Amino acid sequence: MKTLLDHKQLNITLQRLAHQLIENHLSFKDTAIIGIQPRGVFLSDRIAQLVKDITKQEHIDYGKLDITFYRDDLRSNEIHVPKSTDVEFSIEGRNVILIDDVLHTGRTIRSAMDALIDFGRPSSVELLVLVDRRFSRELPVQPDYVGHTVDTIITQKVKVYWKEQDKKDEVVLID
Amino acid sequence: MSLSVKHLLGIKELQPEDIQTIFRTADNFKQVLQRPIKKVPSLRDTTIANVFFENSTRTRISFELAEKRLSADVVNFSASGSSVSKGETLIDTVNNILAMKVDMVVMRHSASGAPWFLANHINASIINAGDGVNEHPTQALLDAFSMREKHGDLKGKRVTIIGDILHSRVALSNIFCLKKLGAEVTVSGPPTLIPKHIRDLGVNVEYNVKKALEWCEIANVLRIQLERQNKPLFSTLREYSLYYGVNKDMLDSIKKDITIMHPGPINRGVEINSDVADSKQSIILGQVENGVAIRMAVLYLLSGKRDLTD
């Protein structure tokens, strides 16, 4: 097991990601953040809060998206009971930033885009991930904002721990 | 997290956790049904046959909508106008449908136990949409789901089921389901329509409808199933309505806001009066709405049990 990001590094990375988002989206007036359930939501909670703090805004449009019903592996894995989807605003014509913790095969993101389109037609969709496992993609999906890039083989696992759920902030690579 | 069963034959065979899993999944499907696009692609590789040997409006439309909202392919079969009238057996009929590569079967049949019989002879997942006077599991699930939506956790809640308990598969499935969720159940109606040993299921019996209503928080009123009664069990419908029908005067005389439910179809003026069925206390149309979400949840959870190799 190898630590990719410890608590301190993780915080710096989150700060950088939030600043990059603001650099491209300024006031967030036409932009919405959507976290992917279940694990991407911990990251999107942090990012949304940072964006609000840095831009000194009370409110930005922030939602959570469950993609269970859109998965393409319903038959091969154990069936999942979904978490809640909560997108309380219109995404029609907005710039949407999808957020997930680890980008691996790209299948989750494919499902997420399908799920997203069912809520309307965003004018653009961007992808923010904390860890990009490059060279392991099965679909042509690339992130726009990356916290940390790793080269991994398929048997390895990247695990992101969050204080809210796991009592510590850490990103590790498990062999 | 999946169900402990391959088929949904009856509530009797479900674990309490199964019911909670179905509810949690249905919560999400209910959200999906409120979106502009009320459809998800989960079952796009699944073909489902709705095989109805008995009449149905609500259940059949509800199942068909649930299947279509999940992107499944659907074929409908009804006994009238089919080869059943030419003397084909149940297994032959269903096997012929399955030979056309159908993955799941939703079946309603007038013979109690027919889905169990079928489950022993075929490979596909079977969902019981009502068998004779035995069970109607999805109705019980949507009833309990609607109660939970209005009253929260059903543990310790008091539910009265009024009417033709003897011939009602809805009553039996409701009793199993409510008991598994920890609710208290009383059945009420004329003694001729209440089975002799019903207390063995852990329910109370109260022949006086008004007293039964005073006791409960939720009342599920059932239809008199004249089509299943081949001997007179009460003198006239008018008399039944007078003594066992639920009307507004009776509800007003009880100082409680009881939730009124009915699985449909309603015989207005017999077991329930219009002033009750259309009142604010009634959640009858809410039940119908929830039916689609519950059936989507059941289909979705059972579809994962399918073996792609067979």
Short mmCIF file of C-alpha atoms in Angstrom, two decimals, chain B:
data_model
loop_
_atom_site.label_atom_id
_atom_site.label_comp_id
_atom_site.label_asym_id
_atom_site.label_seq_id
_atom_site.Cartn_x
_atom_site.Cartn_y
_atom_site.Cartn_z
CA MET B 1 -27.74 -5.68 -1.83
CA SER B 2 -30.26 -7.82 -3.62
CA LEU B 3 -33.36 -9.85 -2.82
CA SER B 4 -33.24 -13.26 -1.15
CA VAL B 5 -35.60 -14.70 -3.78
CA LYS B 6 -35.42 -15.34 -7.52
CA HIS B 7 -39.16 -14.94 -8.06
CA LEU B 8 -41.75 -12.74 -6.41
CA LEU B 9 -44.42 -15.33 -5.76
CA GLY B 10 -45.79 -14.16 -2.44
CA ILE B 11 -45.00 -11.84 0.44
CA LYS B 12 -44.93 -14.91 2.67
CA GLU B 13 -41.52 -15.89 1.27
CA LEU B 14 -39.91 -12.46 1.58
CA GLN B 15 -37.64 -11.38 4.41
CA PRO B 16 -38.40 -8.04 6.11
CA GLU B 17 -35.08 -6.76 4.67
CA ASP B 18 -36.28 -7.65 1.16
CA ILE B 19 -39.31 -5.44 1.66
CA GLN B 20 -37.12 -2.57 2.89
CA THR B 21 -34.80 -3.01 -0.11
CA ILE B 22 -37.80 -2.83 -2.45
CA PHE B 23 -39.03 0.32 -0.69
CA ARG B 24 -35.66 2.06 -0.88
CA THR B 25 -35.38 1.25 -4.57
CA ALA B 26 -38.97 2.39 -5.19
CA ASP B 27 -38.17 5.74 -3.51
CA ASN B 28 -35.66 6.34 -6.27
CA PHE B 29 -37.96 5.21 -9.04
CA LYS B 30 -40.63 7.54 -7.70
CA GLN B 31 -38.13 10.38 -8.19
CA VAL B 32 -37.46 9.17 -11.73
CA LEU B 33 -41.21 9.28 -12.45
CA GLN B 34 -41.29 12.95 -11.51
CA ARG B 35 -38.62 13.93 -14.01
CA PRO B 36 -39.33 15.31 -17.47
CA ILE B 37 -37.93 12.08 -18.95
CA LYS B 38 -39.56 9.32 -16.93
CA LYS B 39 -37.43 6.53 -18.25
CA VAL B 40 -34.17 4.80 -17.36
CA PRO B 41 -32.24 2.28 -19.47
CA SER B 42 -31.75 -0.38 -16.74
CA LEU B 43 -33.65 -3.27 -18.42
CA ARG B 44 -32.94 -2.49 -22.06
CA ASP B 45 -31.65 -6.04 -22.57
CA THR B 46 -34.66 -7.69 -20.92
CA THR B 47 -37.89 -9.00 -22.44
CA ILE B 48 -40.90 -9.41 -20.19
CA ALA B 49 -44.16 -11.23 -20.89
CA ASN B 50 -47.32 -10.13 -19.11
CA VAL B 51 -49.45 -13.24 -19.00
CA PHE B 52 -52.93 -12.52 -17.72
CA PHE B 53 -55.39 -15.38 -17.38
CA GLU B 54 -57.78 -13.13 -15.47
CA ASN B 55 -59.16 -9.65 -16.09
CA SER B 56 -57.22 -6.65 -14.88
CA THR B 57 -56.94 -2.95 -15.67
CA ARG B 58 -54.81 -1.30 -13.03
CA THR B 59 -52.30 -4.06 -12.36
CA ARG B 60 -51.74 -4.77 -16.02
CA ILE B 61 -51.29 -1.16 -17.08
CA SER B 62 -49.15 -0.52 -14.02
CA PHE B 63 -46.84 -3.45 -14.82
CA GLU B 64 -46.66 -2.51 -18.48
CA LEU B 65 -45.80 1.10 -17.66
CA ALA B 66 -43.20 0.01 -15.11
CA GLU B 67 -41.59 -2.27 -17.71
CA LYS B 68 -41.57 0.44 -20.35
CA ARG B 69 -40.15 3.02 -17.93
CA LEU B 70 -37.28 0.59 -17.36
CA SER B 71 -36.75 0.26 -21.14
CA ALA B 72 -37.66 -3.45 -21.20
CA ASP B 73 -39.31 -5.03 -24.23
CA VAL B 74 -42.86 -6.07 -23.43
CA VAL B 75 -45.25 -8.67 -24.81
CA ASN B 76 -48.81 -8.96 -23.59
CA PHE B 77 -50.86 -12.08 -23.45
CA SER B 78 -54.41 -12.52 -22.28
CA ALA B 79 -56.27 -15.80 -22.02
CA SER B 80 -59.27 -14.67 -24.03
CA GLY B 81 -58.46 -14.93 -27.71
CA SER B 82 -55.46 -17.20 -27.10
CA SER B 83 -54.69 -20.88 -27.56
CA VAL B 84 -55.76 -21.50 -23.97
CA SER B 85 -59.30 -21.74 -25.29
CA LYS B 86 -58.05 -24.49 -27.62
CA GLY B 87 -57.02 -26.60 -24.65
CA GLU B 88 -53.33 -25.73 -24.21
CA THR B 89 -51.92 -26.33 -20.71
CA LEU B 90 -50.38 -23.62 -18.55
CA ILE B 91 -46.84 -25.00 -18.83
CA ASP B 92 -47.13 -25.37 -22.61
CA THR B 93 -48.43 -21.86 -22.99
CA VAL B 94 -45.66 -20.36 -20.90
CA ASN B 95 -42.92 -22.51 -22.41
CA ASN B 96 -44.00 -21.43 -25.86
CA ILE B 97 -43.71 -17.82 -24.78
CA LEU B 98 -40.29 -18.49 -23.22
CA ALA B 99 -39.10 -20.23 -26.39
CA MET B 100 -39.30 -16.81 -28.00
CA LYS B 101 -36.53 -15.67 -25.61
CA VAL B 102 -38.49 -14.01 -22.85
CA ASP B 103 -36.60 -13.38 -19.60
CA MET B 104 -39.29 -12.64 -17.05
CA VAL B 105 -42.96 -13.53 -16.70
CA VAL B 106 -45.57 -11.46 -14.90
CA MET B 107 -48.57 -13.70 -14.35
CA ARG B 108 -52.11 -13.41 -13.07
CA HIS B 109 -54.12 -16.60 -12.75
CA SER B 110 -57.45 -17.56 -11.21
CA ALA B 111 -55.97 -20.71 -9.62
CA SER B 112 -54.27 -20.17 -6.26
CA GLY B 113 -50.69 -21.44 -6.39
CA ALA B 114 -50.35 -21.29 -10.18
CA PRO B 115 -47.15 -19.15 -10.04
CA TRP B 116 -45.48 -21.62 -7.61
CA PHE B 117 -46.33 -24.48 -9.96
CA LEU B 118 -44.85 -22.55 -12.84
CA ALA B 119 -41.72 -21.59 -10.90
CA ASN B 120 -40.94 -25.30 -10.42
CA HIS B 121 -41.13 -25.98 -14.14
CA ILE B 122 -39.51 -23.05 -15.90
CA ASN B 123 -36.27 -21.08 -15.61
CA ALA B 124 -37.42 -17.49 -16.01
CA SER B 125 -38.15 -15.20 -13.06
CA ILE B 126 -41.84 -15.09 -12.23
CA ILE B 127 -43.72 -12.23 -10.68
CA ASN B 128 -47.12 -13.03 -9.27
CA ALA B 129 -49.66 -10.42 -10.28
CA GLY B 130 -52.42 -12.15 -8.32
CA ASP B 131 -53.26 -15.84 -8.00
CA GLY B 132 -56.82 -16.81 -7.13
CA VAL B 133 -57.62 -16.09 -3.49
CA ASN B 134 -54.01 -16.50 -2.38
CA GLU B 135 -51.59 -13.60 -2.85
CA HIS B 136 -51.13 -10.34 -4.74
CA PRO B 137 -47.67 -9.33 -3.57
CA THR B 138 -47.07 -6.15 -5.56
CA GLN B 139 -50.40 -4.74 -4.34
CA ALA B 140 -49.41 -5.37 -0.73
CA LEU B 141 -46.01 -3.78 -1.33
CA LEU B 142 -47.51 -0.66 -2.88
CA ASP B 143 -50.09 -0.46 -0.09
CA ALA B 144 -47.42 -0.65 2.59
CA PHE B 145 -45.22 1.76 0.61
CA SER B 146 -48.09 4.28 0.49
CA MET B 147 -48.70 3.86 4.23
CA ARG B 148 -45.00 4.37 4.92
CA GLU B 149 -45.01 7.50 2.76
CA LYS B 150 -47.83 9.02 4.82
CA HIS B 151 -47.08 7.64 8.29
CA GLY B 152 -43.35 6.81 8.30
CA ASP B 153 -42.04 3.51 9.66
CA LEU B 154 -44.92 1.05 10.04
CA LYS B 155 -43.63 -0.54 13.23
CA GLY B 156 -46.41 -0.39 15.81
CA LYS B 157 -48.85 1.32 13.41
CA ARG B 158 -52.45 0.10 13.51
CA VAL B 159 -54.02 -0.98 10.25
CA THR B 160 -57.58 -2.23 9.74
CA ILE B 161 -58.53 -4.24 6.67
CA ILE B 162 -62.27 -4.13 6.00
CA GLY B 163 -64.39 -6.24 3.67
CA ASP B 164 -64.19 -9.53 1.84
CA ILE B 165 -61.21 -11.01 3.68
CA LEU B 166 -62.17 -14.55 2.67
CA HIS B 167 -61.82 -14.09 -1.07
CA SER B 168 -59.21 -11.37 -1.11
CA ARG B 169 -55.62 -12.06 -2.14
CA VAL B 170 -54.95 -8.42 -1.35
CA ALA B 171 -55.97 -9.02 2.27
CA LEU B 172 -53.69 -12.04 2.69
CA SER B 173 -50.66 -10.36 1.10
CA ASN B 174 -51.34 -7.21 3.11
CA ILE B 175 -51.46 -9.17 6.35
CA PHE B 176 -48.14 -10.93 5.62
CA CYS B 177 -46.50 -7.67 4.56
CA LEU B 178 -47.75 -5.54 7.46
CA LYS B 179 -46.86 -8.18 10.06
CA LYS B 180 -43.33 -8.45 8.61
CA LEU B 181 -42.98 -4.69 8.93
CA GLY B 182 -44.10 -4.80 12.56
CA ALA B 183 -47.56 -3.24 12.18
CA GLU B 184 -50.64 -4.34 14.10
CA VAL B 185 -53.50 -5.61 11.95
CA THR B 186 -57.24 -5.97 12.55
CA VAL B 187 -59.61 -7.46 10.01
CA SER B 188 -63.25 -6.46 9.92
CA GLY B 189 -66.35 -7.38 7.96
CA PRO B 190 -69.29 -9.79 8.09
CA PRO B 191 -68.44 -13.08 9.88
CA THR B 192 -69.23 -15.01 6.70
CA LEU B 193 -66.45 -13.18 4.86
CA ILE B 194 -63.77 -13.63 7.52
CA PRO B 195 -61.91 -16.96 7.47
CA LYS B 196 -62.33 -19.04 10.60
CA HIS B 197 -58.66 -19.37 11.56
CA ILE B 198 -57.47 -15.94 10.46
CA ARG B 199 -56.27 -15.20 14.03
CA ASP B 200 -53.50 -17.76 13.48
CA LEU B 201 -51.83 -15.16 11.26
CA GLY B 202 -51.50 -12.88 14.26
CA VAL B 203 -54.32 -10.49 13.41
CA ASN B 204 -57.25 -9.26 15.49
CA VAL B 205 -60.84 -9.76 14.38
CA GLU B 206 -63.48 -7.08 15.00
CA TYR B 207 -66.88 -7.60 13.38
CA ASN B 208 -68.04 -4.07 14.19
CA VAL B 209 -66.63 -1.81 11.48
CA LYS B 210 -66.99 1.37 13.51
CA LYS B 211 -65.02 -0.09 16.42
CA ALA B 212 -62.38 -1.37 14.02
CA LEU B 213 -62.06 2.13 12.57
CA GLU B 214 -61.82 3.74 16.00
CA TRP B 215 -58.89 1.44 16.77
CA CYS B 216 -56.79 2.13 13.67
CA GLU B 217 -54.74 4.87 12.01
CA ILE B 218 -55.02 3.44 8.51
CA ALA B 219 -58.01 1.63 6.98
CA ASN B 220 -57.67 -0.46 3.83
CA VAL B 221 -61.16 -1.06 2.41
CA LEU B 222 -61.53 -4.05 0.09
CA ARG B 223 -63.97 -4.79 -2.71
CA ILE B 224 -66.67 -7.41 -2.35
CA GLN B 225 -65.54 -10.09 -4.80
CA LEU B 226 -68.91 -11.21 -6.10
CA GLU B 227 -67.23 -13.13 -8.93
CA ARG B 228 -65.61 -15.49 -6.42
CA GLN B 229 -68.68 -16.04 -4.25
CA ASN B 230 -70.65 -19.02 -5.49
CA LYS B 231 -73.01 -19.10 -2.53
CA PRO B 232 -74.82 -16.24 -0.77
CA LEU B 233 -72.67 -14.90 2.07
CA PHE B 234 -74.73 -11.81 2.87
CA SER B 235 -78.30 -10.96 1.91
CA THR B 236 -78.01 -7.90 -0.32
CA LEU B 237 -75.40 -5.34 -1.33
CA ARG B 238 -77.60 -2.68 0.22
CA GLU B 239 -77.53 -4.45 3.54
CA TYR B 240 -73.77 -4.89 3.29
CA SER B 241 -73.35 -1.21 2.58
CA LEU B 242 -75.56 -0.33 5.54
CA TYR B 243 -73.63 -2.39 8.08
CA TYR B 244 -70.13 -2.66 6.66
CA GLY B 245 -69.77 0.18 4.17
CA VAL B 246 -67.48 3.06 5.10
CA ASN B 247 -69.21 6.45 4.83
CA LYS B 248 -68.47 9.99 5.85
CA ASP B 249 -70.93 10.12 8.78
CA MET B 250 -69.18 7.15 10.34
CA LEU B 251 -65.73 8.68 9.84
CA ASP B 252 -66.89 12.06 11.19
CA SER B 253 -68.21 10.43 14.34
CA ILE B 254 -64.69 9.13 15.04
CA LYS B 255 -62.45 11.83 16.42
CA LYS B 256 -59.43 10.76 14.40
CA ASP B 257 -57.97 11.45 10.99
CA ILE B 258 -57.84 7.96 9.57
CA THR B 259 -56.06 7.38 6.24
CA ILE B 260 -58.40 5.61 3.81
CA MET B 261 -57.06 3.20 1.21
CA HIS B 262 -58.63 0.95 -1.41
CA PRO B 263 -56.82 -1.33 -3.88
CA GLY B 264 -59.49 -0.80 -6.55
CA PRO B 265 -61.65 -1.35 -8.43
CA ILE B 266 -64.07 0.58 -6.21
CA ASN B 267 -67.73 -0.32 -5.98
CA ARG B 268 -68.94 3.11 -5.01
CA GLY B 269 -71.83 3.00 -2.57
CA VAL B 270 -71.12 -0.60 -1.55
CA GLU B 271 -67.94 -0.99 0.53
CA ILE B 272 -67.05 2.70 0.36
CA ASN B 273 -69.07 5.84 -0.31
CA SER B 274 -67.99 8.52 -2.76
CA ASP B 275 -67.80 11.11 0.02
CA VAL B 276 -65.05 8.97 1.58
CA ALA B 277 -63.30 7.72 -1.56
CA ASP B 278 -62.89 11.28 -2.88
CA SER B 279 -62.14 12.91 0.48
CA LYS B 280 -58.86 14.39 1.66
CA GLN B 281 -58.31 11.38 3.91
CA SER B 282 -58.24 9.06 0.93
CA ILE B 283 -54.90 8.18 -0.71
CA ILE B 284 -56.44 5.85 -3.28
CA LEU B 285 -54.94 7.58 -6.33
CA GLY B 286 -51.62 7.89 -4.52
CA GLN B 287 -51.62 4.10 -4.24
CA VAL B 288 -52.04 3.80 -8.00
CA GLU B 289 -49.17 6.23 -8.58
CA ASN B 290 -46.92 4.31 -6.20
CA GLY B 291 -47.82 1.06 -7.95
CA VAL B 292 -45.63 1.89 -10.93
CA ALA B 293 -42.62 2.76 -8.75
CA ILE B 294 -42.99 -0.42 -6.66
CA ARG B 295 -43.29 -2.61 -9.74
CA MET B 296 -40.25 -0.94 -11.28
CA ALA B 297 -38.33 -1.72 -8.09
CA VAL B 298 -39.39 -5.37 -8.09
CA LEU B 299 -38.59 -5.87 -11.78
CA TYR B 300 -35.26 -4.10 -11.42
CA LEU B 301 -34.17 -6.07 -8.35
CA LEU B 302 -35.24 -9.43 -9.80
CA SER B 303 -33.68 -8.78 -13.20
CA GLY B 304 -30.23 -8.95 -11.60
CA LYS B 305 -31.00 -12.56 -10.62
CA ARG B 306 -31.11 -13.53 -14.23
CA ASP B 307 -28.46 -15.88 -15.53
CA LEU B 308 -27.17 -14.77 -18.89
CA THR B 309 -25.75 -18.19 -19.72
CA ASP B 310 -29.05 -20.05 -19.90
#
